[in-house]
PDB file of C-alpha atoms in Angstrom:
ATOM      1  CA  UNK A 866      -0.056  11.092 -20.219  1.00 72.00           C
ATOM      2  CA  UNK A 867       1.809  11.090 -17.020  1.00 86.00           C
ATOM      3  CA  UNK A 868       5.688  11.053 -16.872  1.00 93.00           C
ATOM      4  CA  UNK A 869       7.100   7.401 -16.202  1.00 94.00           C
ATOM      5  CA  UNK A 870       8.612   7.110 -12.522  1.00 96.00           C
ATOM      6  CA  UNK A 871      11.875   6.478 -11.449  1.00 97.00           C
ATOM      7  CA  UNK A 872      13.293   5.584  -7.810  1.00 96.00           C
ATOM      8  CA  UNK A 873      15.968   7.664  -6.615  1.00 96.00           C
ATOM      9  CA  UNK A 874      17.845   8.162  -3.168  1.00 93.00           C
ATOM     10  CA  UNK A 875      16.921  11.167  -1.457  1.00 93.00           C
ATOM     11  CA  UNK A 876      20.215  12.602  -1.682  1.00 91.00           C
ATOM     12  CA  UNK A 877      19.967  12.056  -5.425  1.00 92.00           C
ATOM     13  CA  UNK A 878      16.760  14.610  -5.924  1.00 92.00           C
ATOM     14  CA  UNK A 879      19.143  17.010  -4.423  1.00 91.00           C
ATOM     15  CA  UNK A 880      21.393  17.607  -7.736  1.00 90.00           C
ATOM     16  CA  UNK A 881      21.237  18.966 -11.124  1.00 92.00           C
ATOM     17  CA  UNK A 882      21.628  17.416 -13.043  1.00 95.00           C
ATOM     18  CA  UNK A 883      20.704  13.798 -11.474  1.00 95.00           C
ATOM     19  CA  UNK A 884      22.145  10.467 -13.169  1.00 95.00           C
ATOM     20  CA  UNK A 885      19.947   7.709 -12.113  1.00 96.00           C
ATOM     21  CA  UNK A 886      22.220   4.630 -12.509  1.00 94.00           C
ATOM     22  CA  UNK A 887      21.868   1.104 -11.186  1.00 94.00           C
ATOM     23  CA  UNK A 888      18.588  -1.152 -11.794  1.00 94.00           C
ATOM     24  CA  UNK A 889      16.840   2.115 -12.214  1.00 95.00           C
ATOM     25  CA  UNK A 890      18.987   3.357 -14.857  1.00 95.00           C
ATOM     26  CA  UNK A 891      19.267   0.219 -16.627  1.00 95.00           C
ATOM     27  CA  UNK A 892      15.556  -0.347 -16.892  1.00 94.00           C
ATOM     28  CA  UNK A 893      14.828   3.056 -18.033  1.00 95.00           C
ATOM     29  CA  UNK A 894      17.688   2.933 -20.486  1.00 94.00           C
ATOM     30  CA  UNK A 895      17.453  -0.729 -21.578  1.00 93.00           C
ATOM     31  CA  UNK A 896      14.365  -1.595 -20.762  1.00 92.00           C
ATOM     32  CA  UNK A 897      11.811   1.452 -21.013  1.00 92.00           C
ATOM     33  CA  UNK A 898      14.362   2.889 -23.859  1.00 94.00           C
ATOM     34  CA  UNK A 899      13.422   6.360 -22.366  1.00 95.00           C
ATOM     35  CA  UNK A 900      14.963   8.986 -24.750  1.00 95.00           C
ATOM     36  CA  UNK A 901      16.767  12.399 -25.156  1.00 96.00           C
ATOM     37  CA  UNK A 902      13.759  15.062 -24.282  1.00 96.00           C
ATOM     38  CA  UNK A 903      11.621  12.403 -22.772  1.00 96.00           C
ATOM     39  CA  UNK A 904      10.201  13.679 -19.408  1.00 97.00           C
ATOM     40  CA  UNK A 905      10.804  12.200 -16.055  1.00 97.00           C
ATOM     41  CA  UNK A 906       9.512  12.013 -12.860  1.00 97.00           C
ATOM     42  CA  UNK A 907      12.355  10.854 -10.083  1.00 97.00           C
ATOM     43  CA  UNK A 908      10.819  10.185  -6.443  1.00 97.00           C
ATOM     44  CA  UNK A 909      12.725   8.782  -3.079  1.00 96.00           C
ATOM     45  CA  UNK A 910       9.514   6.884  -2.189  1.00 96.00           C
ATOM     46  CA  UNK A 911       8.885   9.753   0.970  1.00 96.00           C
ATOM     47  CA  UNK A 912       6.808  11.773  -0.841  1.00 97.00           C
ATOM     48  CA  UNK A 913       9.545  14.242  -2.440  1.00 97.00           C
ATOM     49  CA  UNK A 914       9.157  14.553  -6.655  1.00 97.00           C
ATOM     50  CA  UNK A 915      11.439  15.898  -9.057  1.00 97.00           C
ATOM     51  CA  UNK A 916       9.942  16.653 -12.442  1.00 97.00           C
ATOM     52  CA  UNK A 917      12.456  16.484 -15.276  1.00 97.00           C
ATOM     53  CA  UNK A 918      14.009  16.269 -18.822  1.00 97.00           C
ATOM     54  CA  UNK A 919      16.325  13.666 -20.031  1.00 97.00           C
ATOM     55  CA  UNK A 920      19.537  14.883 -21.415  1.00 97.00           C
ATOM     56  CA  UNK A 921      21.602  12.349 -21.865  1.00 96.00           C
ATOM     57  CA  UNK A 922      20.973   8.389 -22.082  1.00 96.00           C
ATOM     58  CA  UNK A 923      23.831   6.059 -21.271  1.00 93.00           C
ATOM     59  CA  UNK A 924      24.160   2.096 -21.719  1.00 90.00           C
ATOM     60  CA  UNK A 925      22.750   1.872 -18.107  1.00 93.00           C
ATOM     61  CA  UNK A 926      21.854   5.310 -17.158  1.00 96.00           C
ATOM     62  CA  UNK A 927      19.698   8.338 -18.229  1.00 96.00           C
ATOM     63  CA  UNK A 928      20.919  11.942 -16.767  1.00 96.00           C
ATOM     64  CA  UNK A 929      18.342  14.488 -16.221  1.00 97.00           C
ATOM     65  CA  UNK A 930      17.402  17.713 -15.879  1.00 97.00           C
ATOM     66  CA  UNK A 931      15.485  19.013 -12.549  1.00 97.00           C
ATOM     67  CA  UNK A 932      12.770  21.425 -13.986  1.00 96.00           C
ATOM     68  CA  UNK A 933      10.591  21.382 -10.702  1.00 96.00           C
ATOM     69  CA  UNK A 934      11.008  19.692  -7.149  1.00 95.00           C
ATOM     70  CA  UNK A 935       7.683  19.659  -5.071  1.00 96.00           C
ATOM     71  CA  UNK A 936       7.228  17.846  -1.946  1.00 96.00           C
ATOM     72  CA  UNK A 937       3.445  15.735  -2.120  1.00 96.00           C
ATOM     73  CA  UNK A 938       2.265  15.132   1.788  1.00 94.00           C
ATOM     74  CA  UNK A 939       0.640  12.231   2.514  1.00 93.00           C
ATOM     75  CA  UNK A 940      -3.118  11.828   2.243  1.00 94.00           C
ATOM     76  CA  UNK A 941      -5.398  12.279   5.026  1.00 95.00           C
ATOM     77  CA  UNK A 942      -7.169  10.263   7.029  1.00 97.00           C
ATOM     78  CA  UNK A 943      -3.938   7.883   6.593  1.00 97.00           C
ATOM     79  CA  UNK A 944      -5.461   4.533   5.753  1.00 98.00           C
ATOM     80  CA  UNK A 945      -3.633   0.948   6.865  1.00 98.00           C
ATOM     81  CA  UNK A 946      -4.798  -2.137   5.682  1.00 98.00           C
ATOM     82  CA  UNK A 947      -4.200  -5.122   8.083  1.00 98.00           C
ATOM     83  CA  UNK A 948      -4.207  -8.265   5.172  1.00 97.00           C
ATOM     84  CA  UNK A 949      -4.582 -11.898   6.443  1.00 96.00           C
ATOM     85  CA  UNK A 950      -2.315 -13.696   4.907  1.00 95.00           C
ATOM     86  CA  UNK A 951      -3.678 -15.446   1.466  1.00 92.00           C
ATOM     87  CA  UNK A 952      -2.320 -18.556  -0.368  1.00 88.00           C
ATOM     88  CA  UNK A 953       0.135 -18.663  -2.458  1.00 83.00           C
ATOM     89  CA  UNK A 954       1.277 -15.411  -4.363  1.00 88.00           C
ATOM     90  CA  UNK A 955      -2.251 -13.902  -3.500  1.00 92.00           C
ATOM     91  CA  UNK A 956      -0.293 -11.996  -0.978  1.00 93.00           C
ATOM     92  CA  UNK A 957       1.718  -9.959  -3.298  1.00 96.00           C
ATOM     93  CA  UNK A 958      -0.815  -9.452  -5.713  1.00 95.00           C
ATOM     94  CA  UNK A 959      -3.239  -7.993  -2.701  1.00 96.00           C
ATOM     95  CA  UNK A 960      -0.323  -5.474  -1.968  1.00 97.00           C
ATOM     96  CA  UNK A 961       0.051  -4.478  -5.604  1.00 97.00           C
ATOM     97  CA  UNK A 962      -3.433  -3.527  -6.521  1.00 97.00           C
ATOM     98  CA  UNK A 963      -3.825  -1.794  -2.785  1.00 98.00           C
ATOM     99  CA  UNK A 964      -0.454   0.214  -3.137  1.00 98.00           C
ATOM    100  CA  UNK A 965      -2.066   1.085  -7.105  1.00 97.00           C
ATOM    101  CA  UNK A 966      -5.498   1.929  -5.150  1.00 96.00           C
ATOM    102  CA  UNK A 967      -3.853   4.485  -2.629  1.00 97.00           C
ATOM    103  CA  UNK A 968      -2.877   2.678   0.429  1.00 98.00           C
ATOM    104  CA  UNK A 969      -0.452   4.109   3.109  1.00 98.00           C
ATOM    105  CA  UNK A 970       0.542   0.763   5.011  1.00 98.00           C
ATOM    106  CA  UNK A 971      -0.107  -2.642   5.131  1.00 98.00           C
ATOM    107  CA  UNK A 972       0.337  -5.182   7.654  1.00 98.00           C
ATOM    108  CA  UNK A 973       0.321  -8.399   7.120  1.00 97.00           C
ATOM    109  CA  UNK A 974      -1.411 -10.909   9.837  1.00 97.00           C
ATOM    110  CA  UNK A 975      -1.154 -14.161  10.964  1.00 95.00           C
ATOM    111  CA  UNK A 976      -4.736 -15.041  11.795  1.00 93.00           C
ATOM    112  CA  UNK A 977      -5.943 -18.304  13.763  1.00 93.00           C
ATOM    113  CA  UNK A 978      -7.543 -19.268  10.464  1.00 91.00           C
ATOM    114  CA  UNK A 979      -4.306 -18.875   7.943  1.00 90.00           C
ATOM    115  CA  UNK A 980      -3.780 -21.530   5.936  1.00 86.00           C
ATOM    116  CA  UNK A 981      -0.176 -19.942   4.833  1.00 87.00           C
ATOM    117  CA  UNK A 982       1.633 -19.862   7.560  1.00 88.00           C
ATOM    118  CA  UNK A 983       5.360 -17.624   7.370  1.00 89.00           C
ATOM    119  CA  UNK A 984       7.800 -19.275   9.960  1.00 88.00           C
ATOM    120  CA  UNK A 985      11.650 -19.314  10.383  1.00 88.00           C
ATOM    121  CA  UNK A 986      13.392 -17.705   7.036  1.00 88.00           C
ATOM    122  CA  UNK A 987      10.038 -17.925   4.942  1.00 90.00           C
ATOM    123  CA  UNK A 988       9.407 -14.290   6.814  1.00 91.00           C
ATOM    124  CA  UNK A 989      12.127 -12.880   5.615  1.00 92.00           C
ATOM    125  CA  UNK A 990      11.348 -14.314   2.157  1.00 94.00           C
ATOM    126  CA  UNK A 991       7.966 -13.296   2.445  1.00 94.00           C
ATOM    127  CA  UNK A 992       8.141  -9.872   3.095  1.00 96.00           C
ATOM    128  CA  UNK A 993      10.734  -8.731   0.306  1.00 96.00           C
ATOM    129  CA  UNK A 994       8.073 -10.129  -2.099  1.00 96.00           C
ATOM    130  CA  UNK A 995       5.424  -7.805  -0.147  1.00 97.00           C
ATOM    131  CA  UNK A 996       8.016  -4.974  -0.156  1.00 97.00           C
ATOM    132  CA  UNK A 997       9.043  -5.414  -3.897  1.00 97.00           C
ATOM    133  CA  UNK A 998       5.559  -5.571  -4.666  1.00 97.00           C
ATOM    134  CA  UNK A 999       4.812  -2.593  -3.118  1.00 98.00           C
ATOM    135  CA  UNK A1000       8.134  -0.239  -4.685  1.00 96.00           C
ATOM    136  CA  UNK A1001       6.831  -1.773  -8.329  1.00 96.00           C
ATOM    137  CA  UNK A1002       3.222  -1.009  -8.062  1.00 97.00           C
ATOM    138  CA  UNK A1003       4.474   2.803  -6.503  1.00 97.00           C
ATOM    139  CA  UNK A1004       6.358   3.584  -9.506  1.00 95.00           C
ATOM    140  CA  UNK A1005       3.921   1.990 -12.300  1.00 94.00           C
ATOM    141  CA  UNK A1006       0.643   3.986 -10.360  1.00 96.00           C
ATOM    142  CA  UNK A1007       3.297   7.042 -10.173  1.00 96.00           C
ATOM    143  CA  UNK A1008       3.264   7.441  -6.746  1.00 96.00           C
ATOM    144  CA  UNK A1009       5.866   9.386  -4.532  1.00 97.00           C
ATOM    145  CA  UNK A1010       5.048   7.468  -1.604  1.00 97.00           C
ATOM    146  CA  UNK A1011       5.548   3.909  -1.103  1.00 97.00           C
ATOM    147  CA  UNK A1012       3.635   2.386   1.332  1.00 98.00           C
ATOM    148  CA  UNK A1013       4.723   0.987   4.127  1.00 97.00           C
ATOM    149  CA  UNK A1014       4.694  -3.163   4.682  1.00 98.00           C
ATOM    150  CA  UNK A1015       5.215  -3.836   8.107  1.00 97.00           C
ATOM    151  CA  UNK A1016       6.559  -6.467  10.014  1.00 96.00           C
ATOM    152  CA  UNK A1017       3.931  -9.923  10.775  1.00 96.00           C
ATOM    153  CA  UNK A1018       1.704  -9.249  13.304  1.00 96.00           C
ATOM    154  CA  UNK A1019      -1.022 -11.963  15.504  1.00 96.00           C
ATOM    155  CA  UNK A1020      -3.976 -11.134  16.725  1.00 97.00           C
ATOM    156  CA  UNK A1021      -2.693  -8.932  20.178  1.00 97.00           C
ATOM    157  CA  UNK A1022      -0.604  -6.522  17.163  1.00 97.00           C
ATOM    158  CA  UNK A1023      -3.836  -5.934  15.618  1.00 98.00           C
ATOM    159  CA  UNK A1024      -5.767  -4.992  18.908  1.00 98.00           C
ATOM    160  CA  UNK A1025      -2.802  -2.155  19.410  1.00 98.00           C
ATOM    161  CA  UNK A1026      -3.401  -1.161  15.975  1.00 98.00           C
ATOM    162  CA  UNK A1027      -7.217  -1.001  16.445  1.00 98.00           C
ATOM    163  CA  UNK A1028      -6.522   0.380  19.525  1.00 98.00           C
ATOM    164  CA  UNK A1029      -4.654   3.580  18.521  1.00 97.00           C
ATOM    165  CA  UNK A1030      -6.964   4.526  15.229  1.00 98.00           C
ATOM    166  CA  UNK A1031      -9.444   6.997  14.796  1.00 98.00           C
ATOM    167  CA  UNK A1032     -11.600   4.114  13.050  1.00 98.00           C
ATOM    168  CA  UNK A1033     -10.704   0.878  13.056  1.00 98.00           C
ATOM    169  CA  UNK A1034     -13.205  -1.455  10.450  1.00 97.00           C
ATOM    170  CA  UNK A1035     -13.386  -5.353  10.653  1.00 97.00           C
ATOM    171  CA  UNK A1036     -14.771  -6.317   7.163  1.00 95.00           C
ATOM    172  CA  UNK A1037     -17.430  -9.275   7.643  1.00 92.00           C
ATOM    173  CA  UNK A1038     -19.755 -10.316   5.899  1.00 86.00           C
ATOM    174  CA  UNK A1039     -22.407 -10.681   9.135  1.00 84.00           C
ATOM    175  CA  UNK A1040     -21.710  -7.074   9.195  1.00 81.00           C
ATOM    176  CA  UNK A1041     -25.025  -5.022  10.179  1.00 82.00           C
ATOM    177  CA  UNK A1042     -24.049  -1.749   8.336  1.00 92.00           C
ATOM    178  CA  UNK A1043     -22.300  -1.600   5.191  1.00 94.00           C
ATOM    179  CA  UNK A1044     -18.719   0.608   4.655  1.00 96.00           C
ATOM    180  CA  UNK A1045     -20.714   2.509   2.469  1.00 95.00           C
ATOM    181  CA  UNK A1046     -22.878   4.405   4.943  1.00 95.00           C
ATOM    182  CA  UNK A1047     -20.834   3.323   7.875  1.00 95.00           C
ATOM    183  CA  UNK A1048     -20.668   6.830  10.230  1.00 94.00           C
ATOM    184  CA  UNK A1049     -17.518   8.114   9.868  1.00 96.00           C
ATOM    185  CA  UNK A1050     -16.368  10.244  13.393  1.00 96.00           C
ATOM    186  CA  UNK A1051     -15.206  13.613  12.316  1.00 96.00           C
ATOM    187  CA  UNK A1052     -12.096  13.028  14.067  1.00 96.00           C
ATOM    188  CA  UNK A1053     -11.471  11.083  11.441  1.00 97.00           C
ATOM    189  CA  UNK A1054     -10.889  14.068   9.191  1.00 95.00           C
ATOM    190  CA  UNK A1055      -8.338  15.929  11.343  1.00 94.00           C
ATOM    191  CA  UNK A1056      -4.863  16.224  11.239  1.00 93.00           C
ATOM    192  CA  UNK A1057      -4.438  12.926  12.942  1.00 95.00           C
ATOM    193  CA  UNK A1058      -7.233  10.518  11.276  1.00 97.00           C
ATOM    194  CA  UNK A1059      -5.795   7.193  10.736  1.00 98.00           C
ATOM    195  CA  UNK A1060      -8.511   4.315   9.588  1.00 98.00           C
ATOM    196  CA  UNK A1061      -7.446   0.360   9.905  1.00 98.00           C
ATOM    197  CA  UNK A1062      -9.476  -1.853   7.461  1.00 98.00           C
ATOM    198  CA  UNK A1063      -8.780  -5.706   9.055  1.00 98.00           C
ATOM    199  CA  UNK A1064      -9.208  -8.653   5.940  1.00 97.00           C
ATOM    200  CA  UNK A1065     -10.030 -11.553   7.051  1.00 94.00           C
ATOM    201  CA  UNK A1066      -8.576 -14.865   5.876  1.00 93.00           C
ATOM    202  CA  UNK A1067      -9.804 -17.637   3.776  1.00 88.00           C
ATOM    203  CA  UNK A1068     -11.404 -19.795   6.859  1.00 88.00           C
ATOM    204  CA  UNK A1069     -12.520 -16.319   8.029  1.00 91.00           C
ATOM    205  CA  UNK A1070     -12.573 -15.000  11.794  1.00 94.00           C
ATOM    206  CA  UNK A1071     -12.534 -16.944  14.332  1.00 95.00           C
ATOM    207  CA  UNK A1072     -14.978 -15.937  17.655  1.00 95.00           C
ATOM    208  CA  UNK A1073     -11.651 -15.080  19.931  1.00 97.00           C
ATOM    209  CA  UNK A1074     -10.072 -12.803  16.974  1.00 97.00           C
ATOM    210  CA  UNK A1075     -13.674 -10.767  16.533  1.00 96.00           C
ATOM    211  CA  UNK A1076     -14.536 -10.495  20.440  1.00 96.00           C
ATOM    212  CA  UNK A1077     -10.732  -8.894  20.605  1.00 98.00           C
ATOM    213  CA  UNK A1078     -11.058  -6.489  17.824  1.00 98.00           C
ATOM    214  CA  UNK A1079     -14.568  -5.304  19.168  1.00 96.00           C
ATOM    215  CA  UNK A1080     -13.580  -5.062  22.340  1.00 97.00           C
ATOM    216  CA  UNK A1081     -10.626  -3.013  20.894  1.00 98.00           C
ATOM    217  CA  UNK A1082     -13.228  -0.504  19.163  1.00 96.00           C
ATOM    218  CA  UNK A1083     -13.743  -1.807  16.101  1.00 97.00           C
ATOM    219  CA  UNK A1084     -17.026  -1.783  14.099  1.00 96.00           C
ATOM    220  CA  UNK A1085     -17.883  -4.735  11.385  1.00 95.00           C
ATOM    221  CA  UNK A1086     -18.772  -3.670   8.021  1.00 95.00           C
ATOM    222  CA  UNK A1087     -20.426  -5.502   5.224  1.00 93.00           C
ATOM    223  CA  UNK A1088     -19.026  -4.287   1.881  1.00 91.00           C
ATOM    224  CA  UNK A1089     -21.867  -5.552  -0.406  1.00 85.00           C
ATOM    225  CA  UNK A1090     -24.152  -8.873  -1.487  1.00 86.00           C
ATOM    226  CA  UNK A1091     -20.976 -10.827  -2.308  1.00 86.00           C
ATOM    227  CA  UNK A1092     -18.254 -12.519  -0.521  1.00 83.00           C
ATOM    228  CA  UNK A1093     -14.725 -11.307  -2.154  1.00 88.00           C
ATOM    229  CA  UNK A1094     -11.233 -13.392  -1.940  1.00 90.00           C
ATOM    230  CA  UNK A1095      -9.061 -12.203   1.028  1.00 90.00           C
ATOM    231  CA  UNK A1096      -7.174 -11.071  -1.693  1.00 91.00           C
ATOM    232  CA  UNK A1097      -9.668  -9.215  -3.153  1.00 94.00           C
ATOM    233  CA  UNK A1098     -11.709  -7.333  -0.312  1.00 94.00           C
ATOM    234  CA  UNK A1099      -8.496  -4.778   0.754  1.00 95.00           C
ATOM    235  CA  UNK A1100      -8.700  -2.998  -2.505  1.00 96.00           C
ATOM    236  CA  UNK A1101     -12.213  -3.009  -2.708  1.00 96.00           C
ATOM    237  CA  UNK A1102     -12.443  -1.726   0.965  1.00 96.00           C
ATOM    238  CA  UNK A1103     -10.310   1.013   0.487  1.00 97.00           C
ATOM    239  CA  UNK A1104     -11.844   2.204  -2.804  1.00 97.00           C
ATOM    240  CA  UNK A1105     -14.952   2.878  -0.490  1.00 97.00           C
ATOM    241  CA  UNK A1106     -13.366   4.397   2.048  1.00 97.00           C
ATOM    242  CA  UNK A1107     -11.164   7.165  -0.017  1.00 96.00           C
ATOM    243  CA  UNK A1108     -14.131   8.081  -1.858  1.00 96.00           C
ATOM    244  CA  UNK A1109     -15.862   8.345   1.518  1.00 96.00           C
ATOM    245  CA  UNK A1110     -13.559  10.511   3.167  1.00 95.00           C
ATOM    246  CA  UNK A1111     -12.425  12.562  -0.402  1.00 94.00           C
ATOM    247  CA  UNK A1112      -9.189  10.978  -0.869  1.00 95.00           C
ATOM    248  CA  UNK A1113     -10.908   9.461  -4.138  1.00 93.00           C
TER     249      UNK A1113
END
């Protein structure tokens, strides 16, 4: 079994031996009741790992031993998820099982279509739940990396996104060629490869929103006989498309 996960600041993963304090340290002392010997893995969330040994447990804090530090680069092709926004906390859990599934960004969109809409100080709002969905799913799939949730974008953010990929994918369920044998440009596997997956929302595209992202270079993909929950279709998406490109 794999070594729980623990978020550190960077300058932390510097020391020996690190105390992890705070929230962290009280959930792994209180909460996870990690003990003397246990092994520990303590990440920044940029990649950089420290593999350890608990040597001492506090009330709210666990001190530990660096036995290795290794430095984990991010996956390639990078993979961003652009994820119409859903109803109600569908949003958060879409983020959690995609960070859990591998992705490297997500970006959340205000389609013509929405029903949720995030105005005024519901953005704000919004977007720490994304973001603390995101650091929580990290550390329970033991990642180093957490992804990225960006800032709301319409429909002209997703054209620059589309615009500037290696592949960009509009999942639709008119789509003539499935993700599954979808060609996949060999650029896509260089040093640079970045794929965008687009999710669609509830009331689905609308004819302004597909013409744009075509006419930005994207291609529409099917991904199978049924029609998933906006919620639903990122993860499944991106399960494809790692295993595609040997992420998976």
């Amino acid at each position: 079994m794999t070594a729980p996960v623990f978020l550190v600041e960077p300058a932390a993963l510097d020391s020996d031996p690190v105390v992890v304090d705070g929230a962290e340290g009280r959930h792994a002392a209180t909460v996870r009741r990690i003990a003397v010997g246990e092994p520990v893995d303590l990440v920044d969330g940029a990649g950089h790992r420290a593999r350890c040994v608990v040597t001492a447990v506090g009330r709210d804090t666990i001190t530990c031993a660096v036995q290795e530090r290794v430095f984990e680069a991010e996956p390639r092709p990078r993979i961003t998820v652009v994820q119409a926004l859903p109803k109600g906390d569908r949003g958060e859990l879409a983020v959690e099982v995609m960070t859990e599934a591998g992705v490297d960004a997500v970006v959340p969109w205000q389609a013509e279509r929405c029903i949720t809409r995030w105005r005024g100080d519901r953005v704000a709002r919004s977007l720490t739940k994304w973001r603390s969905a995101a650091r929580a799913a990290a550390k329970q799939s033991r990642r180093s990396r957490i992804p990225e949730v960006a800032e709301p974008v319409g429909k002209a953010g997703v054209v620059a996104l589309l615009e500037s990929a290696t592949l960009g994918i509009v999942l639709h369920e008119e789509g003539a060629v499935r993700l599954s044998q979808l060609p996949l440009p060999e650029e896509l596997f260089g040093p640079a490869g970045h794929a965008v997956l687009v999710v669609g929302p509830e009331g689905g595209f609308s004819d302004a929103e597909l013409a744009a992202f075509e006419d930005a270079g994207a291609l529409r993909a099917l991904l199978g006989p049924t029609v998933l929950r906006t919620s639903t279709a990122g993860v499944a998406a991106l399960a494809v498309l790692q295993a595609r490109c040997g992420r998976w």
